[in-house]
PDB file of C-alpha atoms in Angstrom:
ATOM      1  CA  THR A 590      -9.312   7.459 -31.230  1.00 38.00           C
ATOM      2  CA  PHE A 591     -10.996  10.355 -29.539  1.00 43.00           C
ATOM      3  CA  MET A 592     -10.784  14.016 -30.511  1.00 44.00           C
ATOM      4  CA  LEU A 593      -9.573  16.369 -27.829  1.00 43.00           C
ATOM      5  CA  LYS A 594      -9.761  20.130 -28.255  1.00 41.00           C
ATOM      6  CA  CYS A 595      -7.489  22.250 -26.107  1.00 41.00           C
ATOM      7  CA  ALA A 596      -8.755  25.669 -25.050  1.00 42.00           C
ATOM      8  CA  GLY A 597      -7.361  28.390 -27.306  1.00 43.00           C
ATOM      9  CA  SER A 598      -6.431  25.917 -30.050  1.00 42.00           C
ATOM     10  CA  THR A 599      -8.093  25.890 -33.457  1.00 47.00           C
ATOM     11  CA  ARG A 600      -7.115  22.279 -34.198  1.00 46.00           C
ATOM     12  CA  PRO A 601      -8.367  19.229 -32.331  1.00 45.00           C
ATOM     13  CA  SER A 602      -5.799  16.573 -31.501  1.00 41.00           C
ATOM     14  CA  SER A 603      -6.481  12.867 -31.631  1.00 40.00           C
ATOM     15  CA  ILE A 604      -5.469  10.653 -28.734  1.00 40.00           C
ATOM     16  CA  LEU A 605      -6.089   7.047 -27.828  1.00 43.00           C
ATOM     17  CA  LEU A 606      -8.246   6.402 -24.797  1.00 43.00           C
ATOM     18  CA  SER A 607      -9.263   3.041 -23.416  1.00 43.00           C
ATOM     19  CA  PRO A 608     -12.915   1.947 -23.775  1.00 43.00           C
ATOM     20  CA  ARG A 609     -13.290   2.362 -19.987  1.00 42.00           C
ATOM     21  CA  VAL A 610     -12.213   6.009 -20.205  1.00 42.00           C
ATOM     22  CA  LEU A 611     -14.401   6.634 -23.248  1.00 39.00           C
ATOM     23  CA  THR A 612     -17.402   5.118 -21.501  1.00 39.00           C
ATOM     24  CA  PHE A 613     -16.852   7.392 -18.519  1.00 38.00           C
ATOM     25  CA  ARG A 614     -16.088  10.512 -20.535  1.00 39.00           C
ATOM     26  CA  ARG A 615     -18.434  10.055 -23.511  1.00 36.00           C
ATOM     27  CA  SER A 616     -21.112  12.425 -22.246  1.00 36.00           C
ATOM     28  CA  ARG A 617     -18.666  15.004 -20.919  1.00 38.00           C
ATOM     29  CA  SER A 618     -16.888  17.748 -22.766  1.00 36.00           C
ATOM     30  CA  LEU A 619     -13.145  17.217 -22.848  1.00 36.00           C
ATOM     31  CA  VAL A 620     -11.883  20.750 -23.148  1.00 34.00           C
ATOM     32  CA  MET A 621      -8.547  21.374 -21.491  1.00 34.00           C
ATOM     33  CA  GLY A 622      -7.265  24.736 -20.396  1.00 36.00           C
ATOM     34  CA  ALA A 623      -7.342  27.142 -17.524  1.00 38.00           C
ATOM     35  CA  SER A 624     -10.641  28.740 -16.679  1.00 38.00           C
ATOM     36  CA  SER A 625     -10.867  31.944 -14.764  1.00 40.00           C
ATOM     37  CA  SER A 626     -11.481  31.376 -11.087  1.00 38.00           C
ATOM     38  CA  SER A 627     -14.265  33.935 -11.044  1.00 42.00           C
ATOM     39  CA  SER A 628     -16.404  31.737 -13.324  1.00 45.00           C
ATOM     40  CA  LEU A 629     -16.086  28.697 -11.071  1.00 64.00           C
ATOM     41  CA  SER A 630     -19.027  28.468  -8.731  1.00 72.00           C
ATOM     42  CA  PRO A 631     -18.563  26.663  -5.423  1.00 78.00           C
ATOM     43  CA  PRO A 632     -19.926  23.108  -5.473  1.00 91.00           C
ATOM     44  CA  ASP A 633     -22.842  21.964  -3.339  1.00 91.00           C
ATOM     45  CA  SER A 634     -20.652  19.233  -1.866  1.00 96.00           C
ATOM     46  CA  LEU A 635     -17.183  17.733  -2.177  1.00 97.00           C
ATOM     47  CA  GLU A 636     -16.321  14.182  -1.205  1.00 97.00           C
ATOM     48  CA  LEU A 637     -12.735  12.965  -1.384  1.00 98.00           C
ATOM     49  CA  VAL A 638     -12.583   9.163  -1.455  1.00 97.00           C
ATOM     50  CA  TYR A 639      -9.296   7.368  -0.724  1.00 97.00           C
ATOM     51  CA  PHE A 640      -7.763   4.670   1.403  1.00 96.00           C
ATOM     52  CA  ASP A 641      -7.094   5.273   5.108  1.00 94.00           C
ATOM     53  CA  ILE A 642      -3.530   6.412   4.338  1.00 92.00           C
ATOM     54  CA  ALA A 643      -1.961   9.750   3.419  1.00 91.00           C
ATOM     55  CA  GLY A 644      -0.796   8.749  -0.084  1.00 89.00           C
ATOM     56  CA  VAL A 645      -1.574  10.885  -3.114  1.00 92.00           C
ATOM     57  CA  ALA A 646      -4.787  12.265  -1.606  1.00 96.00           C
ATOM     58  CA  GLU A 647      -2.997  13.981   1.285  1.00 96.00           C
ATOM     59  CA  LYS A 648      -1.979  16.976  -0.823  1.00 95.00           C
ATOM     60  CA  VAL A 649      -5.643  17.463  -1.762  1.00 97.00           C
ATOM     61  CA  ARG A 650      -6.798  17.159   1.855  1.00 97.00           C
ATOM     62  CA  LEU A 651      -4.194  19.728   2.898  1.00 97.00           C
ATOM     63  CA  ALA A 652      -5.173  22.145   0.118  1.00 96.00           C
ATOM     64  CA  PHE A 653      -8.854  21.919   1.060  1.00 97.00           C
ATOM     65  CA  SER A 654      -7.978  22.468   4.723  1.00 96.00           C
ATOM     66  CA  LEU A 655      -5.602  25.367   4.073  1.00 96.00           C
ATOM     67  CA  GLY A 656      -8.131  26.923   1.710  1.00 96.00           C
ATOM     68  CA  HIS A 657     -11.005  26.547   4.190  1.00 95.00           C
ATOM     69  CA  VAL A 658     -12.893  24.512   1.584  1.00 96.00           C
ATOM     70  CA  PRO A 659     -15.367  22.156   3.278  1.00 96.00           C
ATOM     71  CA  PHE A 660     -15.230  18.533   2.088  1.00 97.00           C
ATOM     72  CA  THR A 661     -16.112  15.050   3.245  1.00 97.00           C
ATOM     73  CA  ASN A 662     -13.108  12.766   3.686  1.00 98.00           C
ATOM     74  CA  THR A 663     -14.318   9.224   2.943  1.00 97.00           C
ATOM     75  CA  LYS A 664     -11.855   6.461   3.788  1.00 97.00           C
ATOM     76  CA  VAL A 665     -12.031   3.135   1.966  1.00 96.00           C
ATOM     77  CA  ALA A 666     -10.823  -0.003   3.728  1.00 95.00           C
ATOM     78  CA  PHE A 667      -8.432  -2.114   1.678  1.00 93.00           C
ATOM     79  CA  ASP A 668     -10.767  -5.108   1.871  1.00 94.00           C
ATOM     80  CA  GLU A 669     -13.558  -3.004   0.292  1.00 96.00           C
ATOM     81  CA  TRP A 670     -11.429  -1.917  -2.657  1.00 95.00           C
ATOM     82  CA  ALA A 671     -12.121  -4.903  -4.947  1.00 94.00           C
ATOM     83  CA  SER A 672     -15.853  -4.181  -4.957  1.00 96.00           C
ATOM     84  CA  ILE A 673     -15.418  -0.412  -5.373  1.00 94.00           C
ATOM     85  CA  LYS A 674     -12.728  -0.469  -8.079  1.00 95.00           C
ATOM     86  CA  PRO A 675     -15.085  -1.180 -11.034  1.00 95.00           C
ATOM     87  CA  THR A 676     -17.199   1.845 -10.094  1.00 93.00           C
ATOM     88  CA  THR A 677     -14.297   4.321 -10.270  1.00 95.00           C
ATOM     89  CA  PRO A 678     -13.558   6.223 -13.501  1.00 92.00           C
ATOM     90  CA  PHE A 679     -10.090   4.774 -14.144  1.00 94.00           C
ATOM     91  CA  GLY A 680     -10.135   1.881 -11.677  1.00 94.00           C
ATOM     92  CA  GLN A 681      -8.137   3.865  -9.157  1.00 95.00           C
ATOM     93  CA  LEU A 682      -8.369   6.112  -6.131  1.00 97.00           C
ATOM     94  CA  PRO A 683      -8.499   8.882  -5.086  1.00 98.00           C
ATOM     95  CA  ILE A 684     -11.685  10.208  -6.592  1.00 97.00           C
ATOM     96  CA  LEU A 685     -13.328  13.533  -5.897  1.00 98.00           C
ATOM     97  CA  LYS A 686     -17.110  13.667  -6.115  1.00 97.00           C
ATOM     98  CA  ILE A 687     -18.229  17.200  -6.947  1.00 96.00           C
ATOM     99  CA  GLY A 688     -21.903  17.654  -6.249  1.00 94.00           C
ATOM    100  CA  SER A 689     -24.065  14.790  -7.422  1.00 90.00           C
ATOM    101  CA  ASP A 690     -23.004  14.527 -11.052  1.00 90.00           C
ATOM    102  CA  THR A 691     -19.218  14.938 -11.434  1.00 94.00           C
ATOM    103  CA  THR A 692     -16.385  12.633 -10.415  1.00 95.00           C
ATOM    104  CA  ILE A 693     -12.714  13.496 -10.949  1.00 94.00           C
ATOM    105  CA  ALA A 694     -10.016  10.834 -10.676  1.00 94.00           C
ATOM    106  CA  GLN A 695      -6.595  12.486 -10.829  1.00 94.00           C
ATOM    107  CA  SER A 696      -5.053  13.911  -7.659  1.00 95.00           C
ATOM    108  CA  ASP A 697      -3.143  16.703  -9.423  1.00 93.00           C
ATOM    109  CA  ALA A 698      -6.361  17.921 -11.050  1.00 94.00           C
ATOM    110  CA  MET A 699      -8.027  17.792  -7.625  1.00 96.00           C
ATOM    111  CA  LEU A 700      -5.160  19.784  -6.143  1.00 95.00           C
ATOM    112  CA  ARG A 701      -5.452  22.531  -8.754  1.00 93.00           C
ATOM    113  CA  TYR A 702      -9.219  22.571  -8.285  1.00 95.00           C
ATOM    114  CA  ALA A 703      -8.766  22.945  -4.519  1.00 95.00           C
ATOM    115  CA  GLY A 704      -6.412  25.859  -5.166  1.00 93.00           C
ATOM    116  CA  THR A 705      -8.991  27.509  -7.404  1.00 91.00           C
ATOM    117  CA  LEU A 706     -11.772  27.057  -4.842  1.00 94.00           C
ATOM    118  CA  ALA A 707      -9.523  28.500  -2.125  1.00 94.00           C
ATOM    119  CA  GLN A 708      -8.738  31.481  -4.346  1.00 91.00           C
ATOM    120  CA  ASN A 709     -12.473  32.137  -4.680  1.00 89.00           C
ATOM    121  CA  LYS A 710     -12.481  32.444  -0.868  1.00 91.00           C
ATOM    122  CA  GLY A 711      -9.614  34.955  -0.991  1.00 92.00           C
ATOM    123  CA  ILE A 712      -6.900  32.438  -0.063  1.00 94.00           C
ATOM    124  CA  ASP A 713      -4.275  32.364  -2.790  1.00 93.00           C
ATOM    125  CA  LEU A 714      -2.912  28.806  -2.788  1.00 91.00           C
ATOM    126  CA  TYR A 715      -2.296  28.842  -6.557  1.00 86.00           C
ATOM    127  CA  PRO A 716      -1.093  32.387  -7.354  1.00 89.00           C
ATOM    128  CA  GLN A 717      -0.631  33.153 -11.030  1.00 88.00           C
ATOM    129  CA  ASP A 718       2.717  34.901 -10.459  1.00 93.00           C
ATOM    130  CA  LYS A 719       4.118  31.670  -8.924  1.00 92.00           C
ATOM    131  CA  LEU A 720       2.421  29.259 -11.334  1.00 90.00           C
ATOM    132  CA  LEU A 721       5.606  28.074 -13.041  1.00 94.00           C
ATOM    133  CA  GLN A 722       7.381  27.389  -9.733  1.00 94.00           C
ATOM    134  CA  ILE A 723       4.313  25.584  -8.381  1.00 91.00           C
ATOM    135  CA  GLU A 724       4.058  23.404 -11.487  1.00 93.00           C
ATOM    136  CA  GLU A 725       7.784  22.661 -11.286  1.00 94.00           C
ATOM    137  CA  ALA A 726       7.450  21.622  -7.634  1.00 92.00           C
ATOM    138  CA  LEU A 727       4.446  19.415  -8.465  1.00 90.00           C
ATOM    139  CA  GLY A 728       6.392  17.771 -11.266  1.00 91.00           C
ATOM    140  CA  MET A 729       9.337  17.134  -8.948  1.00 92.00           C
ATOM    141  CA  THR A 730       7.150  15.605  -6.237  1.00 88.00           C
ATOM    142  CA  ASN A 731       5.550  13.350  -8.860  1.00 88.00           C
ATOM    143  CA  ASP A 732       9.007  12.257 -10.055  1.00 91.00           C
ATOM    144  CA  ILE A 733      10.131  11.520  -6.501  1.00 90.00           C
ATOM    145  CA  GLY A 734       6.893   9.665  -5.747  1.00 85.00           C
ATOM    146  CA  ARG A 735       7.269   7.536  -8.872  1.00 87.00           C
ATOM    147  CA  ASP A 736      10.821   6.627  -7.852  1.00 88.00           C
ATOM    148  CA  LEU A 737       9.857   5.820  -4.255  1.00 85.00           C
ATOM    149  CA  ARG A 738       6.683   3.876  -5.014  1.00 81.00           C
ATOM    150  CA  PRO A 739       8.390   0.485  -5.511  1.00 80.00           C
ATOM    151  CA  CYS A 740      10.134   0.846  -2.142  1.00 79.00           C
ATOM    152  CA  ILE A 741       6.874   1.701  -0.415  1.00 77.00           C
ATOM    153  CA  TYR A 742       5.024  -1.256  -1.942  1.00 73.00           C
ATOM    154  CA  LEU A 743       7.892  -3.591  -1.104  1.00 73.00           C
ATOM    155  CA  ALA A 744       7.857  -2.383   2.517  1.00 74.00           C
ATOM    156  CA  MET A 745       4.082  -2.853   2.703  1.00 72.00           C
ATOM    157  CA  ASN A 746       4.283  -6.463   1.553  1.00 70.00           C
ATOM    158  CA  PRO A 747       7.869  -7.702   1.221  1.00 64.00           C
ATOM    159  CA  THR A 748       7.107 -11.312   0.317  1.00 63.00           C
ATOM    160  CA  LYS A 749       4.649 -10.433  -2.439  1.00 62.00           C
ATOM    161  CA  ALA A 750       7.041  -8.139  -4.310  1.00 51.00           C
ATOM    162  CA  GLY A 751       9.953 -10.566  -4.417  1.00 57.00           C
ATOM    163  CA  GLY A 752      11.288  -9.389  -1.076  1.00 65.00           C
ATOM    164  CA  TYR A 753      12.299 -11.393   1.926  1.00 71.00           C
ATOM    165  CA  PRO A 754       9.957 -13.380   4.174  1.00 73.00           C
ATOM    166  CA  GLU A 755       9.071 -12.046   7.613  1.00 74.00           C
ATOM    167  CA  SER A 756      11.352 -14.668   9.193  1.00 80.00           C
ATOM    168  CA  PHE A 757      14.336 -12.981   7.501  1.00 79.00           C
ATOM    169  CA  LYS A 758      14.039  -9.929   9.785  1.00 79.00           C
ATOM    170  CA  GLY A 759      16.488  -9.910  12.663  1.00 81.00           C
ATOM    171  CA  THR A 760      18.806 -12.487  11.136  1.00 87.00           C
ATOM    172  CA  PRO A 761      22.513 -11.683  10.711  1.00 88.00           C
ATOM    173  CA  GLU A 762      21.976 -11.617   6.932  1.00 83.00           C
ATOM    174  CA  HIS A 763      19.181  -9.053   7.335  1.00 80.00           C
ATOM    175  CA  THR A 764      21.345  -6.901   9.602  1.00 82.00           C
ATOM    176  CA  GLU A 765      24.160  -6.985   7.066  1.00 81.00           C
ATOM    177  CA  LEU A 766      21.816  -6.148   4.219  1.00 76.00           C
ATOM    178  CA  VAL A 767      20.411  -3.128   6.105  1.00 74.00           C
ATOM    179  CA  LYS A 768      23.930  -1.856   6.876  1.00 77.00           C
ATOM    180  CA  ASN A 769      24.796  -1.919   3.185  1.00 72.00           C
ATOM    181  CA  VAL A 770      21.727   0.015   2.041  1.00 65.00           C
TER     182      VAL A 770
END
């Protein structure tokens, strides 16, 4: 169990975190809550690390680009992933390296951070008067992504996910199956 204190709250809450998360987060303060954009200084460098696909990092890339926030877009080849995975905070990509000492591993957090950095440049990608609608849209896109993910993985490797072998394509049975979808 780890104690987590939310900004503005007088009571800490206890949550369960895996040993891997605790190891990564042990030396960092886990305080959640919105900080004012004026107190956020621009980082020395930003490096977004993800596979060579759009995926969940694309929204972050777009926000950085729209906000004129300079960043390095590092693409990881799929065959490199096994060796890199143990070095990532939660064993997943994308990660965002902020300067030389901070790594963030959740794309929605990266997206909000990109919006805050853009706002510091006078580009309002995350306006406070639209915050609820933005959060609703983000929640909806996450729901849709969660529902579509099995289809995407099946299409990427149909035989591995209990799908049909490559030789099934083009057969009359395949044609019939596609018509019925």
